[in-house]
């Protein structure tokens, strides 16, 4: 595991400064949440180091790379290719960094959109990405998400997705189908039984 992290860290160090700071914040937060929720800390850290490996690619590069990798491109991703940096990043981690840990790859793949049926590792990375220190400074509303994340990952993700839904509606952003599926999943599973 260690050599993979070292190779990744060297690649991450060549990314733009702001992105490197974000990734370092996500690593710290992923380690903290992993310890709290019984997820293997080193594997969570590996996912955190790798999750934004494709984040600096331009929208057109992401579309070209997604097609080259044979990924299905949703119309929402066509409209907002930035949504492809998770799936493209997971493929790059597998191809160029020999990472074969299925949970690490899934955590990277779905870190932006979420999905129904996320593993605890996926939930930890999803939330770490949203509540790391840099993003917390930019958005006060995330404080509720952070408080929930310490004790209930599902409730924290649902709170984040609800905030995202309001923002998406206000800005007329389309919702990614996997984000809708994730919210439905957490909404239905968190609802008290009638
Ligand atoms: Fe990302
Ligand atoms: Fe990120």
Coordinates of N, CA and C and ligand atoms in Angstrom, one line a residue:
X1 N 0.8 -1.2 0.0 CA 0.0 0.0 0.0 C 0.9 1.3 0.0
X2 N 1.9 1.3 0.8 CA 2.7 2.5 1.0 C 3.3 3.0 -0.4
X3 N 3.9 2.1 -1.2 CA 4.5 2.6 -2.4 C 3.5 3.2 -3.3
X4 N 2.3 2.7 -3.4 CA 1.2 3.3 -4.2 C 0.9 4.7 -3.7
X5 N 0.9 4.9 -2.4 CA 0.6 6.3 -1.9 C 1.7 7.2 -2.2
X6 N 3.0 6.7 -2.1 CA 4.1 7.6 -2.4 C 4.1 8.0 -3.9
X7 N 3.8 7.0 -4.8 CA 3.8 7.4 -6.3 C 2.6 8.4 -6.5
X8 N 1.5 8.2 -5.9 CA 0.4 9.1 -6.1 C 0.7 10.5 -5.5
X9 N 1.3 10.5 -4.4 CA 1.7 11.8 -3.8 C 2.6 12.6 -4.7
X10 N 3.5 11.9 -5.3 CA 4.4 12.6 -6.3 C 3.6 13.1 -7.5
X11 N 2.6 12.4 -7.9 CA 1.8 12.9 -9.1 C 0.9 14.0 -8.6
X12 N 0.3 13.9 -7.4 CA -0.5 15.0 -6.8 C 0.3 16.3 -6.7
X13 N 1.5 16.1 -6.3 CA 2.4 17.3 -6.1 C 2.5 18.2 -7.4
X14 N 2.3 17.5 -8.5 CA 2.4 18.3 -9.8 C 1.1 18.9 -10.2
X15 N 0.1 18.7 -9.4 CA -1.2 19.4 -9.8 C -1.2 20.8 -9.3
X16 N -2.2 21.7 -9.8 CA -2.2 23.1 -9.3 C -2.3 23.2 -7.8
X17 N -1.7 24.3 -7.3 CA -1.5 24.5 -5.9 C -2.8 24.4 -5.0
X18 N -3.9 25.0 -5.5 CA -5.2 25.0 -4.8 C -5.7 23.6 -4.7
X19 N -5.6 22.9 -5.8 CA -6.1 21.5 -5.8 C -5.3 20.6 -4.8
X20 N -4.0 20.8 -4.8 CA -3.1 20.1 -3.8 C -3.6 20.3 -2.4
X21 N -3.8 21.6 -2.1 CA -4.3 22.0 -0.7 C -5.6 21.3 -0.4
X22 N -6.5 21.3 -1.4 CA -7.8 20.6 -1.2 C -7.6 19.1 -0.9
X23 N -6.8 18.5 -1.8 CA -6.5 17.0 -1.6 C -5.9 16.7 -0.2
X24 N -5.0 17.5 0.2 CA -4.4 17.3 1.5 C -5.4 17.4 2.6
X25 N -6.4 18.4 2.4 CA -7.5 18.5 3.4 C -8.4 17.3 3.4
X26 N -8.6 16.8 2.2 CA -9.5 15.6 2.1 C -8.8 14.4 2.7
X27 N -7.5 14.2 2.6 CA -6.8 13.1 3.2 C -6.9 13.2 4.7
X28 N -6.7 14.4 5.3 CA -6.9 14.5 6.7 C -8.3 14.2 7.2
X29 N -9.3 14.7 6.5 CA -10.7 14.5 6.9 C -11.0 13.0 6.6
X30 N -10.6 12.4 5.6 CA -10.9 11.0 5.3 C -10.3 10.1 6.4
X31 N -9.1 10.4 6.8 CA -8.4 9.6 7.9 C -9.3 9.8 9.2
X32 N -9.7 11.0 9.5 CA -10.5 11.2 10.7 C -11.8 10.5 10.7
X33 N -12.6 10.6 9.5 CA -13.9 9.9 9.4 C -13.7 8.4 9.4
X34 N -12.6 7.9 8.8 CA -12.3 6.5 8.7 C -12.2 5.9 10.1
X35 N -11.4 6.6 11.0 CA -11.2 6.2 12.3 C -12.5 6.2 13.1
X36 N -13.3 7.2 12.9 CA -14.6 7.3 13.6 C -15.6 6.2 13.2
X37 N -15.5 5.8 11.9 CA -16.6 4.9 11.4 C -16.1 3.5 11.1
X38 N -14.9 3.1 11.6 CA -14.4 1.7 11.4 C -14.0 1.4 10.0
X39 N -13.5 2.3 9.2 CA -13.0 2.0 7.9 C -11.5 2.0 7.9
X40 N -10.9 1.1 7.1 CA -9.4 1.0 7.1 C -8.8 2.4 6.7
X41 N -8.0 3.0 7.7 CA -7.6 4.4 7.5 C -6.6 4.5 6.3
X42 N -5.7 3.5 6.1 CA -4.7 3.7 5.0 C -5.4 3.6 3.6
X43 N -6.4 2.7 3.5 CA -7.1 2.6 2.3 C -8.0 3.9 2.0
X44 N -8.5 4.4 3.1 CA -9.3 5.7 2.9 C -8.3 6.8 2.5
X45 N -7.1 6.8 3.0 CA -6.1 7.8 2.7 C -5.7 7.7 1.2
X46 N -5.5 6.4 0.8 CA -5.2 6.2 -0.6 C -6.3 6.7 -1.6
X47 N -7.5 6.4 -1.2 CA -8.6 7.0 -2.0 C -8.6 8.5 -2.0
X48 N -8.3 9.1 -0.9 CA -8.3 10.5 -0.8 C -7.2 11.1 -1.6
X49 N -6.0 10.5 -1.6 CA -4.9 11.0 -2.4 C -5.2 11.0 -3.9
X50 N -6.0 9.9 -4.3 CA -6.2 9.7 -5.7 C -7.5 10.3 -6.2
X51 N -8.4 10.8 -5.4 CA -9.8 11.0 -5.8 C -9.9 12.1 -6.9
X52 N -9.0 13.1 -6.8 CA -9.1 14.2 -7.8 C -7.9 14.2 -8.8
X53 N -7.4 13.0 -9.1 CA -6.2 12.9 -10.0 C -6.6 13.5 -11.4
X54 N -7.9 13.4 -11.7 CA -8.3 13.9 -13.1 C -9.0 15.3 -13.0
X55 N -8.9 15.9 -11.8 CA -9.7 17.2 -11.6 C -9.1 18.4 -12.4
X56 N -7.8 18.3 -12.7 CA -7.3 19.5 -13.4 C -7.4 19.3 -15.0
X57 N -8.0 18.2 -15.5 CA -8.2 18.1 -16.9 C -9.3 19.1 -17.3
X58 N -9.2 19.6 -18.5 CA -10.3 20.6 -19.0 C -11.5 19.8 -19.4
X59 N -12.7 20.5 -19.5 CA -13.9 19.8 -19.9 C -13.7 18.9 -21.2
X60 N -13.1 19.5 -22.2 CA -13.0 18.8 -23.4 C -12.0 17.6 -23.3
X61 N -11.0 17.7 -22.4 CA -10.0 16.6 -22.2 C -10.8 15.5 -21.5
X62 N -11.7 15.9 -20.5 CA -12.4 14.8 -19.8 C -13.3 14.1 -20.7
X63 N -14.0 14.8 -21.6 CA -14.9 14.1 -22.6 C -14.1 13.1 -23.5
X64 N -12.9 13.6 -24.0 CA -12.1 12.8 -24.9 C -11.6 11.6 -24.1
X65 N -11.1 11.8 -22.9 CA -10.6 10.7 -22.1 C -11.7 9.7 -21.7
X66 N -12.9 10.2 -21.3 CA -14.0 9.3 -21.0 C -14.3 8.4 -22.2
X67 N -14.3 9.0 -23.4 CA -14.7 8.2 -24.6 C -13.6 7.2 -24.9
X68 N -12.3 7.6 -24.7 CA -11.2 6.7 -25.0 C -11.2 5.5 -24.0
X69 N -11.6 5.8 -22.8 CA -11.7 4.7 -21.8 C -12.9 3.9 -21.9
X70 N -13.8 4.2 -22.8 CA -15.0 3.4 -23.1 C -16.1 3.6 -22.0
X71 N -16.1 4.8 -21.3 CA -17.1 5.1 -20.2 C -18.3 5.6 -20.9
X72 N -19.5 5.2 -20.4 CA -20.8 5.7 -20.9 C -20.9 7.1 -20.4
X73 N -21.2 8.1 -21.3 CA -21.3 9.5 -21.0 C -22.8 9.9 -20.9
X74 N -23.2 10.2 -19.7 CA -24.6 10.6 -19.6 C -24.8 12.0 -20.1
X75 N -26.1 12.4 -20.6 CA -26.3 13.7 -21.2 C -26.0 14.8 -20.1
X76 N -26.2 14.5 -18.9 CA -25.8 15.5 -17.8 C -24.3 15.7 -17.8
X77 N -23.5 14.7 -18.0 CA -22.1 14.8 -18.0 C -21.6 15.5 -19.3
X78 N -22.3 15.3 -20.4 CA -22.1 16.0 -21.6 C -22.2 17.5 -21.4
X79 N -23.2 17.9 -20.7 CA -23.5 19.3 -20.3 C -22.4 19.8 -19.3
X80 N -22.1 19.0 -18.4 CA -21.1 19.4 -17.3 C -20.0 18.3 -17.2
X81 N -19.0 18.4 -18.1 CA -18.0 17.3 -18.2 C -17.2 17.2 -16.9
X82 N -17.2 18.2 -16.0 CA -16.5 18.2 -14.8 C -17.0 17.0 -13.9
X83 N -18.2 16.6 -14.2 CA -18.8 15.4 -13.4 C -18.1 14.1 -13.8
X84 N -17.3 14.1 -14.9 CA -16.6 12.9 -15.3 C -15.2 12.8 -14.6
X85 N -14.8 13.7 -13.8 CA -13.4 13.6 -13.2 C -13.3 12.4 -12.2
X86 N -14.5 12.0 -11.6 CA -14.5 10.9 -10.8 C -14.3 9.6 -11.5
X87 N -15.2 9.3 -12.5 CA -15.0 8.0 -13.3 C -13.7 8.0 -14.1
X88 N -13.3 9.1 -14.7 CA -12.0 9.1 -15.4 C -10.9 9.0 -14.4
X89 N -10.9 9.6 -13.3 CA -9.9 9.5 -12.2 C -9.7 8.0 -11.8
X90 N -10.8 7.3 -11.5 CA -10.8 5.9 -11.1 C -10.1 5.1 -12.2
X91 N -10.4 5.3 -13.4 CA -9.8 4.6 -14.5 C -8.3 4.9 -14.6
X92 N -7.9 6.1 -14.3 CA -6.4 6.5 -14.3 C -5.7 5.8 -13.2
X93 N -6.4 5.8 -12.0 CA -5.7 5.1 -10.8 C -5.5 3.7 -11.1
X94 N -6.4 3.0 -11.8 CA -6.3 1.6 -12.1 C -5.2 1.4 -13.2
X95 N -5.2 2.2 -14.2 CA -4.4 2.0 -15.4 C -2.9 2.5 -15.1
X96 N -2.8 3.7 -14.5 CA -1.4 4.3 -14.4 C -0.8 4.1 -13.0
X97 N -1.6 3.8 -12.0 CA -1.0 3.6 -10.6 C -1.2 2.2 -10.1
X98 N -1.7 1.3 -10.9 CA -1.9 -0.1 -10.6 C -2.7 -0.3 -9.3
X99 N -3.6 0.6 -9.0 CA -4.5 0.4 -7.9 C -5.6 -0.5 -8.3
X100 N -5.8 -1.6 -7.5 CA -6.8 -2.6 -7.9 C -7.8 -2.8 -6.7
X101 N -7.7 -2.0 -5.7 CA -8.7 -2.1 -4.6 C -10.0 -1.5 -5.0
X102 N -11.0 -2.5 -5.2 CA -12.3 -2.1 -5.8 C -13.0 -1.0 -5.0
X103 N -12.9 -1.0 -3.7 CA -13.6 0.0 -2.9 C -12.9 1.4 -3.1
X104 N -11.6 1.4 -3.2 CA -10.9 2.6 -3.4 C -11.3 3.2 -4.7
X105 N -11.4 2.4 -5.8 CA -11.7 2.8 -7.1 C -13.2 3.3 -7.1
X106 N -14.1 2.6 -6.5 CA -15.5 3.0 -6.4 C -15.6 4.3 -5.7
X107 N -14.9 4.5 -4.6 CA -14.9 5.7 -3.8 C -14.5 6.9 -4.7
X108 N -13.5 6.7 -5.5 CA -13.0 7.8 -6.4 C -14.1 8.0 -7.5
X109 N -14.6 6.9 -8.1 CA -15.5 7.0 -9.2 C -16.8 7.8 -8.8
X110 N -17.3 7.6 -7.6 CA -18.6 8.2 -7.2 C -18.5 9.3 -6.2
X111 N -17.2 9.9 -6.0 CA -17.1 10.9 -5.0 C -17.8 12.2 -5.3
X112 N -18.1 12.5 -6.5 CA -18.8 13.7 -6.9 C -20.3 13.5 -6.8
X113 N -20.8 12.4 -7.4 CA -22.2 12.2 -7.6 C -22.9 11.5 -6.4
X114 N -22.1 10.6 -5.8 CA -22.7 9.6 -4.9 C -23.4 8.6 -5.7
X115 N -24.0 7.6 -5.1 CA -24.8 6.6 -5.8 C -25.7 5.9 -4.7
X116 N -26.7 5.1 -5.2 CA -27.4 4.3 -4.3 C -26.5 3.1 -3.9
X117 N -26.6 2.7 -2.6 CA -25.8 1.5 -2.2 C -24.3 1.8 -2.0
X118 N -23.9 3.0 -1.5 CA -22.5 3.3 -1.3 C -22.0 2.5 -0.1
X119 N -20.7 2.0 -0.2 CA -20.0 1.4 0.9 C -19.6 2.4 1.9
X120 N -19.3 2.0 3.1 CA -18.8 3.0 4.1 C -17.6 3.8 3.7
X121 N -16.7 3.1 3.0 CA -15.5 3.8 2.4 C -15.9 4.9 1.4
X122 N -16.9 4.5 0.6 CA -17.4 5.6 -0.4 C -18.0 6.7 0.3
X123 N -18.8 6.5 1.4 CA -19.4 7.5 2.2 C -18.4 8.4 2.8
X124 N -17.3 7.8 3.4 CA -16.3 8.5 4.0 C -15.6 9.5 3.0
X125 N -15.2 9.0 1.8 CA -14.6 9.9 0.9 C -15.5 10.9 0.4
X126 N -16.8 10.6 0.1 CA -17.7 11.6 -0.4 C -17.8 12.7 0.5
X127 N -18.0 12.4 1.8 CA -18.1 13.5 2.8 C -16.8 14.2 3.1
X128 N -15.7 13.5 3.1 CA -14.4 14.2 3.4 C -14.2 15.2 2.3
X129 N -14.5 14.9 1.0 CA -14.4 15.8 -0.1 C -15.2 17.1 0.1
X130 N -16.4 16.9 0.7 CA -17.3 18.1 0.9 C -16.9 18.9 2.1
X131 N -16.4 18.3 3.2 CA -16.3 19.1 4.4 C -14.8 19.3 4.9
X132 N -13.9 19.1 4.0 CA -12.5 19.4 4.4 C -12.3 20.9 4.7
X133 N -11.3 21.2 5.4 CA -11.2 22.6 6.0 C -11.3 23.7 5.0
X134 N -10.8 23.6 3.8 CA -10.8 24.6 2.8 C -12.2 24.9 2.3
X135 N -13.0 23.9 2.1 CA -14.4 24.1 1.7 C -15.3 24.6 2.8
X136 N -15.0 24.1 4.1 CA -15.7 24.6 5.2 C -15.6 26.1 5.4
X137 N -14.4 26.7 5.1 CA -14.2 28.1 5.2 C -15.1 28.8 4.2
X138 N -15.3 28.2 3.0 CA -16.0 28.9 1.9 C -17.5 28.8 2.1
X139 N -18.0 27.8 2.8 CA -19.5 27.6 2.9 C -19.9 27.2 4.3
X140 N -20.5 28.2 4.9 CA -20.9 28.0 6.3 C -22.0 26.9 6.5
X141 N -22.9 26.7 5.4 CA -24.0 25.7 5.5 C -23.4 24.3 5.7
X142 N -22.2 24.1 5.4 CA -21.6 22.8 5.5 C -21.4 22.3 6.9
X143 N -21.5 23.3 7.9 CA -21.2 23.0 9.3 C -22.2 21.9 9.8
X144 N -23.5 22.0 9.3 CA -24.5 20.9 9.7 C -24.0 19.6 9.2
X145 N -23.5 19.5 7.9 CA -23.1 18.3 7.3 C -21.9 17.7 8.1
X146 N -21.0 18.6 8.5 CA -19.8 18.1 9.3 C -20.2 17.6 10.6
X147 N -21.2 18.3 11.3 CA -21.6 17.8 12.6 C -22.3 16.4 12.5
X148 N -23.1 16.2 11.5 CA -23.8 14.9 11.3 C -22.8 13.8 10.9
X149 N -21.7 14.2 10.1 CA -20.8 13.2 9.6 C -20.1 12.4 10.7
X150 N -19.9 13.1 11.9 CA -19.2 12.5 13.0 C -19.9 11.3 13.5
X151 N -21.3 11.4 13.5 CA -22.1 10.3 14.1 C -22.9 9.5 13.1
X152 N -23.3 10.0 12.0 CA -24.2 9.4 11.1 C -23.9 9.7 9.6
X153 N -23.2 8.9 9.0 CA -22.7 9.2 7.6 C -23.9 9.4 6.6
X154 N -24.9 8.5 6.8 CA -26.1 8.5 5.9 C -26.8 9.9 6.0
X155 N -27.1 10.3 7.3 CA -27.8 11.5 7.6 C -27.0 12.7 7.0
X156 N -25.7 12.6 7.1 CA -24.8 13.7 6.6 C -24.9 13.8 5.1
X157 N -24.8 12.7 4.4 CA -24.9 12.7 3.0 C -26.3 13.2 2.5
X158 N -27.3 12.8 3.2 CA -28.7 13.3 2.9 C -28.8 14.8 3.1
X159 N -28.2 15.3 4.1 CA -28.2 16.7 4.4 C -27.5 17.5 3.3
X160 N -26.3 16.9 2.9 CA -25.5 17.5 1.8 C -26.3 17.5 0.5
X161 N -27.0 16.4 0.2 CA -27.7 16.2 -1.1 C -28.9 17.2 -1.1
X162 N -29.6 17.3 0.1 CA -30.7 18.3 0.2 C -30.2 19.7 -0.1
X163 N -29.1 20.1 0.5 CA -28.5 21.4 0.2 C -28.2 21.6 -1.3
X164 N -27.6 20.5 -1.9 CA -27.2 20.5 -3.3 C -28.5 20.7 -4.2
X165 N -29.6 20.0 -3.8 CA -30.8 20.0 -4.5 C -31.4 21.5 -4.6
X166 N -31.3 22.1 -3.4 CA -31.8 23.5 -3.4 C -30.9 24.4 -4.3
X167 N -29.6 24.3 -4.2 CA -28.7 25.0 -5.0 C -28.9 24.7 -6.5
X168 N -29.1 23.5 -6.8 CA -29.3 23.1 -8.2 C -30.5 23.7 -8.8
X169 N -31.6 23.7 -7.9 CA -32.8 24.2 -8.4 C -32.7 25.8 -8.6
X170 N -32.0 26.4 -7.7 CA -31.9 27.9 -7.7 C -31.1 28.3 -9.0
X171 N -30.1 27.5 -9.3 CA -29.2 27.8 -10.4 C -29.6 27.1 -11.7
X172 N -30.7 26.4 -11.7 CA -31.1 25.6 -12.9 C -30.1 24.7 -13.4
X173 N -29.4 24.0 -12.5 CA -28.4 22.9 -12.8 C -29.2 21.6 -13.0
X174 N -28.8 20.8 -14.0 CA -29.4 19.5 -14.0 C -28.8 18.6 -12.9
X175 N -29.6 17.6 -12.4 CA -29.1 16.7 -11.4 C -28.6 15.4 -12.0
X176 N -27.4 15.0 -11.6 CA -26.9 13.7 -12.2 C -27.8 12.6 -11.7
X177 N -28.2 11.6 -12.6 CA -29.0 10.5 -12.2 C -28.5 9.7 -11.0
X178 N -27.2 9.6 -10.9 CA -26.7 8.9 -9.7 C -26.9 9.7 -8.4
X179 N -26.9 11.0 -8.5 CA -27.2 11.9 -7.3 C -28.6 11.7 -6.9
X180 N -29.5 11.7 -7.9 CA -31.0 11.5 -7.6 C -31.2 10.1 -6.9
X181 N -30.5 9.1 -7.5 CA -30.6 7.7 -7.0 C -30.1 7.7 -5.5
X182 N -29.0 8.4 -5.3 CA -28.4 8.4 -3.9 C -29.3 9.1 -3.0
X183 N -29.9 10.2 -3.3 CA -30.8 10.9 -2.4 C -32.0 10.1 -2.1
X184 N -32.6 9.5 -3.2 CA -33.8 8.6 -2.9 C -33.4 7.5 -2.0
X185 N -32.3 6.9 -2.2 CA -31.8 5.8 -1.3 C -31.7 6.2 0.1
X186 N -31.0 7.3 0.4 CA -30.8 7.8 1.8 C -32.1 8.3 2.4
X187 N -33.0 8.9 1.5 CA -34.2 9.4 2.0 C -35.1 8.3 2.5
X188 N -35.2 7.2 1.7 CA -36.1 6.1 2.0 C -35.5 5.2 3.1
X189 N -34.2 5.1 3.2 CA -33.6 4.2 4.3 C -33.5 5.0 5.6
X190 N -33.5 6.3 5.6 CA -33.4 7.1 6.8 C -34.8 7.4 7.4
X191 N -35.9 7.1 6.6 CA -37.2 7.5 7.0 C -37.7 6.6 8.1
X192 N -38.3 7.1 9.2 CA -38.9 6.2 10.2 C -39.9 5.3 9.6
X193 N -40.0 4.1 10.0 CA -41.0 3.1 9.5 C -42.4 3.5 9.9
X194 N -43.3 3.5 8.9 CA -44.7 3.8 9.3 C -45.5 2.5 9.6
Ligands
LIG1 FE1 -13.5 15.9 -7.1
LIG2 FE1 -12.1 16.7 -4.3

